[in-house]
PDB file of C-alpha atoms in Angstrom:
ATOM      1  CA  LEU T 298       0.003  -0.093   0.016  1.00 86.00           C
ATOM      2  CA  PRO T 299       1.106   3.562  -0.551  1.00 88.00           C
ATOM      3  CA  ALA T 300       2.445   5.285   2.593  1.00 81.00           C
ATOM      4  CA  PRO T 301      -0.452   7.831   2.686  1.00 85.00           C
ATOM      5  CA  THR T 302      -2.907   4.908   2.541  1.00 92.00           C
ATOM      6  CA  GLN T 303      -1.202   3.094   5.384  1.00 89.00           C
ATOM      7  CA  TRP T 304      -1.072   6.215   7.383  1.00 84.00           C
ATOM      8  CA  ASP T 305      -4.971   6.709   6.948  1.00 90.00           C
ATOM      9  CA  VAL T 306      -5.617   3.114   7.976  1.00 91.00           C
ATOM     10  CA  VAL T 307      -3.495   3.511  11.071  1.00 88.00           C
ATOM     11  CA  GLU T 308      -4.843   6.847  11.983  1.00 87.00           C
ATOM     12  CA  ARG T 309      -8.379   5.515  11.988  1.00 88.00           C
ATOM     13  CA  ALA T 310      -7.459   2.592  14.135  1.00 89.00           C
ATOM     14  CA  ALA T 311      -5.473   4.636  16.557  1.00 87.00           C
ATOM     15  CA  GLY T 312      -8.517   6.882  17.379  1.00 85.00           C
ATOM     16  CA  LEU T 313     -10.567   3.741  18.249  1.00 89.00           C
ATOM     17  CA  MET T 314      -7.822   2.465  20.411  1.00 89.00           C
ATOM     18  CA  ALA T 315      -7.165   5.729  22.319  1.00 89.00           C
ATOM     19  CA  PRO T 316      -9.517   4.882  25.214  1.00 93.00           C
ATOM     20  CA  ALA T 317      -7.896   1.555  25.864  1.00 92.00           C
ATOM     21  CA  HIS T 318      -4.427   3.311  25.812  1.00 92.00           C
ATOM     22  CA  GLU T 319      -5.650   5.804  28.384  1.00 94.00           C
ATOM     23  CA  GLU T 320      -6.978   2.996  30.496  1.00 96.00           C
ATOM     24  CA  LEU T 321      -3.651   1.204  30.413  1.00 96.00           C
ATOM     25  CA  ILE T 322      -2.037   4.333  31.596  1.00 97.00           C
ATOM     26  CA  ARG T 323      -4.532   4.733  34.392  1.00 96.00           C
ATOM     27  CA  GLN T 324      -3.989   1.191  35.568  1.00 96.00           C
ATOM     28  CA  ALA T 325      -0.289   1.291  35.269  1.00 97.00           C
ATOM     29  CA  ALA T 326      -0.359   4.333  37.628  1.00 97.00           C
ATOM     30  CA  GLN T 327      -1.925   2.106  40.309  1.00 96.00           C
ATOM     31  CA  GLY T 328       0.952  -0.404  40.165  1.00 95.00           C
ATOM     32  CA  LYS T 329       2.995  -1.372  43.164  1.00 96.00           C
ATOM     33  CA  LEU T 330       6.158  -1.474  41.053  1.00 97.00           C
ATOM     34  CA  LEU T 331       7.264   0.613  38.135  1.00 97.00           C
ATOM     35  CA  HIS T 332      10.376   0.260  36.047  1.00 97.00           C
ATOM     36  CA  ASN T 333      11.453   3.082  33.788  1.00 96.00           C
ATOM     37  CA  ASP T 334      14.396   3.888  31.310  1.00 95.00           C
ATOM     38  CA  ASP T 335      14.703   5.735  28.157  1.00 93.00           C
ATOM     39  CA  THR T 336      16.590   5.616  24.915  1.00 93.00           C
ATOM     40  CA  LYS T 337      17.412   8.309  22.326  1.00 91.00           C
ATOM     41  CA  MET T 338      15.143   8.581  19.285  1.00 91.00           C
ATOM     42  CA  LYS T 339      15.189  10.461  15.901  1.00 88.00           C
ATOM     43  CA  VAL T 340      12.125  12.338  15.007  1.00 88.00           C
ATOM     44  CA  LEU T 341      13.071  14.725  12.233  1.00 87.00           C
ATOM     45  CA  GLU T 342      10.276  17.274  12.581  1.00 84.00           C
ATOM     46  CA  LEU T 343      10.782  17.452  16.326  1.00 82.00           C
ATOM     47  CA  MET T 344      14.554  17.881  15.970  1.00 80.00           C
ATOM     48  CA  ALA T 345      14.179  20.670  13.270  1.00 77.00           C
ATOM     49  CA  ASP T 346      11.554  22.497  15.356  1.00 72.00           C
ATOM     50  CA  PHE T 347      13.750  22.932  18.559  1.00 66.00           C
ATOM     51  CA  ARG T 348      17.263  22.507  17.271  1.00 62.00           C
ATOM     52  CA  HIS T 349      17.714  26.238  17.551  1.00 56.00           C
ATOM     53  CA  GLU T 350      16.430  26.553  21.087  1.00 56.00           C
ATOM     54  CA  ALA T 351      19.386  25.163  23.088  1.00 50.00           C
ATOM     55  CA  ASP T 352      22.737  23.562  22.758  1.00 49.00           C
ATOM     56  CA  ASP T 353      22.553  19.653  22.580  1.00 49.00           C
ATOM     57  CA  ASP T 354      21.447  18.554  25.987  1.00 49.00           C
ATOM     58  CA  ASP T 355      20.531  14.888  25.898  1.00 48.00           C
ATOM     59  CA  ASP T 356      22.788  13.739  28.665  1.00 51.00           C
ATOM     60  CA  GLY T 357      20.302  13.090  31.467  1.00 52.00           C
ATOM     61  CA  ASP T 358      20.517  16.361  33.381  1.00 55.00           C
ATOM     62  CA  ASP T 359      17.888  18.522  34.723  1.00 58.00           C
ATOM     63  CA  THR T 360      17.331  20.790  31.658  1.00 62.00           C
ATOM     64  CA  PRO T 361      13.754  21.491  31.197  1.00 62.00           C
ATOM     65  CA  PRO T 362      11.983  19.772  28.339  1.00 63.00           C
ATOM     66  CA  GLY T 363      11.285  23.147  26.645  1.00 59.00           C
ATOM     67  CA  GLU T 364      15.144  23.876  26.391  1.00 66.00           C
ATOM     68  CA  ARG T 365      16.093  20.371  25.269  1.00 69.00           C
ATOM     69  CA  THR T 366      17.098  19.323  21.886  1.00 75.00           C
ATOM     70  CA  GLY T 367      17.395  15.581  22.421  1.00 83.00           C
ATOM     71  CA  VAL T 368      14.467  13.285  21.537  1.00 90.00           C
ATOM     72  CA  PHE T 369      13.763  10.169  23.658  1.00 92.00           C
ATOM     73  CA  THR T 370      11.553   7.170  23.895  1.00 94.00           C
ATOM     74  CA  SER T 371      10.783   6.246  27.361  1.00 95.00           C
ATOM     75  CA  GLY T 372       9.798   2.801  28.525  1.00 96.00           C
ATOM     76  CA  ILE T 373       7.603   2.274  31.569  1.00 97.00           C
ATOM     77  CA  VAL T 374       6.892  -1.211  32.784  1.00 97.00           C
ATOM     78  CA  ALA T 375       4.340  -1.341  35.577  1.00 97.00           C
ATOM     79  CA  VAL T 376       3.370  -4.309  37.662  1.00 94.00           C
ATOM     80  CA  ALA T 377      -0.234  -4.080  38.568  1.00 89.00           C
ATOM     81  CA  GLY T 378      -1.651  -7.068  40.312  1.00 85.00           C
ATOM     82  CA  GLU T 379      -0.840 -10.157  38.186  1.00 87.00           C
ATOM     83  CA  HIS T 380      -0.378  -8.115  35.116  1.00 92.00           C
ATOM     84  CA  GLN T 381       2.598  -6.199  33.550  1.00 95.00           C
ATOM     85  CA  ILE T 382       1.839  -3.023  31.470  1.00 97.00           C
ATOM     86  CA  ALA T 383       4.218  -1.708  29.065  1.00 96.00           C
ATOM     87  CA  LEU T 384       3.910   1.899  28.173  1.00 96.00           C
ATOM     88  CA  PHE T 385       6.100   3.914  25.599  1.00 95.00           C
ATOM     89  CA  PHE T 386       6.405   7.635  25.251  1.00 94.00           C
ATOM     90  CA  THR T 387       8.279   9.582  22.586  1.00 92.00           C
ATOM     91  CA  GLY T 388       9.320  13.223  22.792  1.00 90.00           C
ATOM     92  CA  ARG T 389      11.373  15.731  24.692  1.00 88.00           C
ATOM     93  CA  GLN T 390      10.769  14.374  28.094  1.00 90.00           C
ATOM     94  CA  HIS T 391      13.135  11.896  29.836  1.00 92.00           C
ATOM     95  CA  ALA T 392      11.800   8.750  31.469  1.00 94.00           C
ATOM     96  CA  GLY T 393      11.379  10.312  34.862  1.00 94.00           C
ATOM     97  CA  GLU T 394       9.278  13.160  33.722  1.00 94.00           C
ATOM     98  CA  ASN T 395       7.013  10.674  31.732  1.00 95.00           C
ATOM     99  CA  LEU T 396       6.644   8.526  34.856  1.00 96.00           C
ATOM    100  CA  ARG T 397       5.752  11.743  36.831  1.00 95.00           C
ATOM    101  CA  ASP T 398       2.845  12.249  34.268  1.00 95.00           C
ATOM    102  CA  VAL T 399       1.672   8.629  34.589  1.00 96.00           C
ATOM    103  CA  LEU T 400       1.756   8.747  38.565  1.00 96.00           C
ATOM    104  CA  ALA T 401      -0.379  11.940  38.413  1.00 95.00           C
ATOM    105  CA  ARG T 402      -3.269   9.379  37.760  1.00 95.00           C
ATOM    106  CA  ARG T 403      -2.373   7.399  40.792  1.00 96.00           C
ATOM    107  CA  ALA T 404      -5.013   7.115  43.638  1.00 96.00           C
ATOM    108  CA  ALA T 405      -4.037   9.420  46.540  1.00 94.00           C
ATOM    109  CA  GLU T 406      -4.816   6.662  49.086  1.00 96.00           C
ATOM    110  CA  LEU T 407      -2.336   4.199  47.699  1.00 95.00           C
ATOM    111  CA  PRO T 408       1.199   3.782  49.303  1.00 95.00           C
ATOM    112  CA  LEU T 409       4.293   4.997  47.462  1.00 96.00           C
ATOM    113  CA  PRO T 410       5.250   2.594  44.554  1.00 96.00           C
ATOM    114  CA  ILE T 411       8.601   1.214  44.108  1.00 97.00           C
ATOM    115  CA  GLN T 412      10.437   2.694  41.208  1.00 97.00           C
ATOM    116  CA  MET T 413      13.292   0.475  39.685  1.00 97.00           C
ATOM    117  CA  CYS T 414      15.827   2.270  37.432  1.00 95.00           C
ATOM    118  CA  ASP T 415      19.545   2.856  37.013  1.00 92.00           C
ATOM    119  CA  ALA T 416      21.245   5.737  38.578  1.00 90.00           C
ATOM    120  CA  LEU T 417      20.940   8.286  35.778  1.00 91.00           C
ATOM    121  CA  ALA T 418      19.249  11.606  36.824  1.00 90.00           C
ATOM    122  CA  ALA T 419      16.899  11.408  33.753  1.00 90.00           C
ATOM    123  CA  ASN T 420      15.140   8.465  35.278  1.00 92.00           C
ATOM    124  CA  THR T 421      14.228  10.318  38.551  1.00 90.00           C
ATOM    125  CA  ALA T 422      13.875  13.651  37.172  1.00 83.00           C
ATOM    126  CA  GLY T 423      10.485  15.373  38.295  1.00 72.00           C
ATOM    127  CA  LYS T 424      10.512  14.860  42.078  1.00 79.00           C
ATOM    128  CA  LEU T 425       8.670  11.588  41.729  1.00 89.00           C
ATOM    129  CA  PRO T 426       6.556  10.244  44.682  1.00 93.00           C
ATOM    130  CA  THR T 427       8.343   6.931  44.685  1.00 95.00           C
ATOM    131  CA  VAL T 428      10.654   4.637  46.566  1.00 95.00           C
ATOM    132  CA  VAL T 429      13.666   4.238  44.429  1.00 96.00           C
ATOM    133  CA  ALA T 430      15.427   0.857  43.864  1.00 96.00           C
ATOM    134  CA  GLY T 431      18.749   0.693  42.090  1.00 95.00           C
ATOM    135  CA  CYS T 432      19.590  -1.751  39.292  1.00 96.00           C
ATOM    136  CA  ASN T 433      22.138  -4.499  40.247  1.00 97.00           C
ATOM    137  CA  ALA T 434      22.645  -5.451  36.654  1.00 96.00           C
ATOM    138  CA  HIS T 435      23.867  -2.015  35.889  1.00 94.00           C
ATOM    139  CA  GLY T 436      26.348  -2.111  38.796  1.00 95.00           C
ATOM    140  CA  ARG T 437      27.479  -5.685  37.897  1.00 96.00           C
ATOM    141  CA  ARG T 438      28.052  -4.611  34.193  1.00 95.00           C
ATOM    142  CA  GLN T 439      30.710  -2.211  35.189  1.00 95.00           C
ATOM    143  CA  PHE T 440      32.700  -5.081  36.706  1.00 97.00           C
ATOM    144  CA  VAL T 441      32.227  -7.151  33.604  1.00 97.00           C
ATOM    145  CA  GLU T 442      33.642  -4.286  31.509  1.00 96.00           C
ATOM    146  CA  VAL T 443      36.974  -4.251  33.493  1.00 96.00           C
ATOM    147  CA  ALA T 444      37.232  -7.855  34.211  1.00 96.00           C
ATOM    148  CA  ASN T 445      39.976  -8.409  31.713  1.00 95.00           C
ATOM    149  CA  SER T 446      42.124  -5.885  33.587  1.00 95.00           C
ATOM    150  CA  PHE T 447      41.195  -6.920  37.195  1.00 96.00           C
ATOM    151  CA  PRO T 448      40.252 -10.535  36.685  1.00 96.00           C
ATOM    152  CA  ASP T 449      40.495 -11.854  40.352  1.00 96.00           C
ATOM    153  CA  ASP T 450      38.825  -8.930  42.057  1.00 96.00           C
ATOM    154  CA  CYS T 451      35.994  -8.774  39.447  1.00 96.00           C
ATOM    155  CA  ARG T 452      35.425 -12.648  39.594  1.00 97.00           C
ATOM    156  CA  HIS T 453      34.835 -12.333  43.328  1.00 97.00           C
ATOM    157  CA  VAL T 454      32.299  -9.596  42.867  1.00 97.00           C
ATOM    158  CA  LEU T 455      30.580 -11.373  39.999  1.00 97.00           C
ATOM    159  CA  GLU T 456      30.502 -14.720  41.926  1.00 97.00           C
ATOM    160  CA  GLU T 457      28.977 -13.126  45.128  1.00 97.00           C
ATOM    161  CA  LEU T 458      26.342 -11.242  43.114  1.00 97.00           C
ATOM    162  CA  GLY T 459      25.653 -14.556  41.244  1.00 97.00           C
ATOM    163  CA  LYS T 460      24.704 -16.117  44.473  1.00 97.00           C
ATOM    164  CA  VAL T 461      22.125 -13.408  45.165  1.00 97.00           C
ATOM    165  CA  TYR T 462      20.737 -13.794  41.648  1.00 97.00           C
ATOM    166  CA  LYS T 463      20.519 -17.617  42.272  1.00 98.00           C
ATOM    167  CA  ASN T 464      18.599 -17.106  45.417  1.00 97.00           C
ATOM    168  CA  ASP T 465      16.061 -14.732  43.483  1.00 97.00           C
ATOM    169  CA  ALA T 466      15.743 -17.488  40.782  1.00 97.00           C
ATOM    170  CA  THR T 467      14.827 -19.919  43.653  1.00 97.00           C
ATOM    171  CA  ALA T 468      12.190 -17.624  45.020  1.00 97.00           C
ATOM    172  CA  ARG T 469      10.655 -17.349  41.457  1.00 95.00           C
ATOM    173  CA  GLU T 470      10.705 -21.088  41.043  1.00 97.00           C
ATOM    174  CA  GLN T 471       9.066 -21.622  44.456  1.00 96.00           C
ATOM    175  CA  LYS T 472       6.498 -18.831  43.662  1.00 94.00           C
ATOM    176  CA  MET T 473       7.107 -17.173  46.928  1.00 96.00           C
ATOM    177  CA  THR T 474       4.941 -14.142  47.908  1.00 95.00           C
ATOM    178  CA  ASP T 475       6.621 -10.836  48.177  1.00 95.00           C
ATOM    179  CA  ASP T 476       6.898 -11.256  52.015  1.00 97.00           C
ATOM    180  CA  GLU T 477       8.237 -14.786  51.659  1.00 97.00           C
ATOM    181  CA  ARG T 478      10.881 -13.643  49.158  1.00 97.00           C
ATOM    182  CA  LEU T 479      11.963 -10.688  51.376  1.00 97.00           C
ATOM    183  CA  ARG T 480      12.400 -13.133  54.445  1.00 97.00           C
ATOM    184  CA  PHE T 481      14.377 -15.568  52.142  1.00 98.00           C
ATOM    185  CA  HIS T 482      16.663 -12.915  50.856  1.00 98.00           C
ATOM    186  CA  ARG T 483      17.239 -11.544  54.290  1.00 97.00           C
ATOM    187  CA  ALA T 484      18.228 -15.127  55.460  1.00 97.00           C
ATOM    188  CA  GLU T 485      20.241 -16.102  52.413  1.00 97.00           C
ATOM    189  CA  SER T 486      21.352 -12.833  50.414  1.00 97.00           C
ATOM    190  CA  LYS T 487      21.896 -10.315  53.199  1.00 97.00           C
ATOM    191  CA  PRO T 488      25.049 -12.139  54.476  1.00 97.00           C
ATOM    192  CA  VAL T 489      26.436 -12.103  51.067  1.00 97.00           C
ATOM    193  CA  MET T 490      25.735  -8.462  50.384  1.00 98.00           C
ATOM    194  CA  ASP T 491      27.040  -7.495  53.703  1.00 97.00           C
ATOM    195  CA  ASP T 492      30.342  -9.370  53.176  1.00 97.00           C
ATOM    196  CA  LEU T 493      30.611  -7.880  49.582  1.00 97.00           C
ATOM    197  CA  LYS T 494      30.223  -4.352  51.034  1.00 97.00           C
ATOM    198  CA  ALA T 495      32.811  -4.893  53.625  1.00 97.00           C
ATOM    199  CA  TRP T 496      35.265  -6.287  50.921  1.00 97.00           C
ATOM    200  CA  MET T 497      34.584  -3.258  48.769  1.00 97.00           C
ATOM    201  CA  GLU T 498      35.281  -0.814  51.482  1.00 97.00           C
ATOM    202  CA  LEU T 499      38.334  -2.648  52.477  1.00 96.00           C
ATOM    203  CA  GLN T 500      39.741  -2.214  49.023  1.00 95.00           C
ATOM    204  CA  PHE T 501      39.807   1.571  49.551  1.00 95.00           C
ATOM    205  CA  THR T 502      40.662   1.693  53.287  1.00 94.00           C
ATOM    206  CA  GLU T 503      43.751  -0.467  52.786  1.00 94.00           C
ATOM    207  CA  HIS T 504      44.627   1.276  49.431  1.00 93.00           C
ATOM    208  CA  LYS T 505      44.466  -2.052  47.550  1.00 93.00           C
ATOM    209  CA  VAL T 506      42.770  -0.386  44.616  1.00 93.00           C
ATOM    210  CA  GLU T 507      43.295   2.928  42.925  1.00 94.00           C
ATOM    211  CA  PRO T 508      40.022   5.010  43.188  1.00 93.00           C
ATOM    212  CA  ASN T 509      40.402   6.426  39.637  1.00 93.00           C
ATOM    213  CA  SER T 510      41.021   2.952  38.151  1.00 95.00           C
ATOM    214  CA  GLY T 511      38.186   1.057  36.205  1.00 95.00           C
ATOM    215  CA  LEU T 512      37.901  -1.308  39.356  1.00 96.00           C
ATOM    216  CA  GLY T 513      37.858   1.704  41.796  1.00 96.00           C
ATOM    217  CA  LYS T 514      35.118   3.445  39.907  1.00 96.00           C
ATOM    218  CA  ALA T 515      33.024   0.268  39.624  1.00 96.00           C
ATOM    219  CA  ILE T 516      33.359  -0.146  43.400  1.00 97.00           C
ATOM    220  CA  ALA T 517      32.684   3.497  44.105  1.00 96.00           C
ATOM    221  CA  TYR T 518      29.474   3.252  41.998  1.00 96.00           C
ATOM    222  CA  MET T 519      28.251   0.298  44.022  1.00 96.00           C
ATOM    223  CA  LEU T 520      29.056   1.787  47.381  1.00 97.00           C
ATOM    224  CA  LYS T 521      27.436   5.222  46.412  1.00 96.00           C
ATOM    225  CA  HIS T 522      24.220   3.673  45.510  1.00 96.00           C
ATOM    226  CA  TRP T 523      24.212   0.789  48.073  1.00 97.00           C
ATOM    227  CA  PRO T 524      20.871   1.548  49.894  1.00 96.00           C
ATOM    228  CA  LYS T 525      18.980   1.534  46.583  1.00 96.00           C
ATOM    229  CA  LEU T 526      20.857  -1.486  45.245  1.00 97.00           C
ATOM    230  CA  THR T 527      19.867  -3.411  48.330  1.00 97.00           C
ATOM    231  CA  LEU T 528      16.338  -2.179  48.585  1.00 97.00           C
ATOM    232  CA  PHE T 529      15.184  -5.926  47.818  1.00 97.00           C
ATOM    233  CA  LEU T 530      16.412  -6.664  51.449  1.00 97.00           C
ATOM    234  CA  GLU T 531      14.232  -4.020  52.954  1.00 96.00           C
ATOM    235  CA  LYS T 532      10.951  -3.739  50.951  1.00 96.00           C
ATOM    236  CA  PRO T 533       8.780  -6.508  49.742  1.00 96.00           C
ATOM    237  CA  GLY T 534       8.519  -6.723  46.012  1.00 95.00           C
ATOM    238  CA  ALA T 535      11.580  -4.795  45.207  1.00 96.00           C
ATOM    239  CA  PRO T 536      13.386  -6.345  42.346  1.00 96.00           C
ATOM    240  CA  LEU T 537      17.028  -6.807  41.701  1.00 97.00           C
ATOM    241  CA  ASP T 538      17.377  -5.108  38.498  1.00 96.00           C
ATOM    242  CA  ASN T 539      15.783  -3.192  35.622  1.00 96.00           C
ATOM    243  CA  SER T 540      16.279  -5.762  33.050  1.00 95.00           C
ATOM    244  CA  ILE T 541      12.627  -6.019  32.125  1.00 95.00           C
ATOM    245  CA  CYS T 542      12.379  -2.475  31.050  1.00 95.00           C
ATOM    246  CA  GLU T 543      15.598  -2.677  29.128  1.00 94.00           C
ATOM    247  CA  ARG T 544      14.230  -5.691  27.173  1.00 95.00           C
ATOM    248  CA  ALA T 545      11.068  -3.784  26.395  1.00 95.00           C
ATOM    249  CA  LEU T 546      12.935  -0.733  25.142  1.00 95.00           C
ATOM    250  CA  LYS T 547      14.734  -3.127  22.696  1.00 95.00           C
ATOM    251  CA  LYS T 548      11.529  -3.226  20.720  1.00 91.00           C
ATOM    252  CA  ALA T 549      11.803   0.575  20.144  1.00 90.00           C
ATOM    253  CA  ILE T 550      15.539   0.373  19.438  1.00 92.00           C
ATOM    254  CA  CYS T 551      15.166  -2.338  16.797  1.00 92.00           C
ATOM    255  CA  HIS T 552      12.360  -0.375  15.229  1.00 87.00           C
ATOM    256  CA  ARG T 553      14.591   2.790  15.194  1.00 87.00           C
ATOM    257  CA  LYS T 554      17.378   0.986  13.732  1.00 89.00           C
ATOM    258  CA  ASN T 555      15.217  -0.649  11.012  1.00 89.00           C
ATOM    259  CA  SER T 556      13.584   2.606  10.097  1.00 87.00           C
ATOM    260  CA  LEU T 557      16.598   4.853  10.644  1.00 85.00           C
ATOM    261  CA  PHE T 558      14.479   7.672  11.740  1.00 84.00           C
ATOM    262  CA  TYR T 559      10.965   8.894  11.834  1.00 83.00           C
ATOM    263  CA  LYS T 560       9.578  12.035   9.942  1.00 83.00           C
ATOM    264  CA  THR T 561       6.847  12.944  12.558  1.00 81.00           C
ATOM    265  CA  LEU T 562       5.455  11.626  15.796  1.00 77.00           C
TER     266      LEU T 562
END
């Protein structure tokens, strides 16, 4: 079909689906757990409209959307009851700002939801009413990247984190409730994480690692975000990482690569 015909067909269908889309956003806002992240996007019309408004500023800082030249697709995966709801938003706003707009529809009487994301400021922009959990996979990845230079130290960290992930897999296999999973992790994973933190702190206090080295930066990242990375030991239902949202965003990334860019929203 010619492109204009395809557009007309999709436009008619989109109008009919709009109420369902709005309801998915409303239901996602009531979720107990929300994952969020974003990726760069190319929308030519948007890029042309505001390229002159500011210097390129798509690095995840607190620049207001109206002064930003970057275009992004945000992914939000909400766990609402037994269901997972995936939402995608494309435009100037970062993932945190889009999550803020979703949570504006949350019922006031509900407790604060858990927000799982990596440590980029873009994911928490907007003063979100959430309890933030950190992504252990993101922290782990930093040790993987320098493993060739520091094989023994990185192997130790990766093996210890592997024990925690194995415990989490056991909790899923046994279909534990959130409270049962929390008790299980406190019994099996907390000693592992406590020992790992003590080992990391020892590397600095005894000057066994250069702080500006790749290993030093990986350790510093983990220690800086430790309370968020170990929220799964404190709050029922807190996940270990943000992998589910990163997998969801791969759909947008693959589409972006296949199409090269988009003309309009």
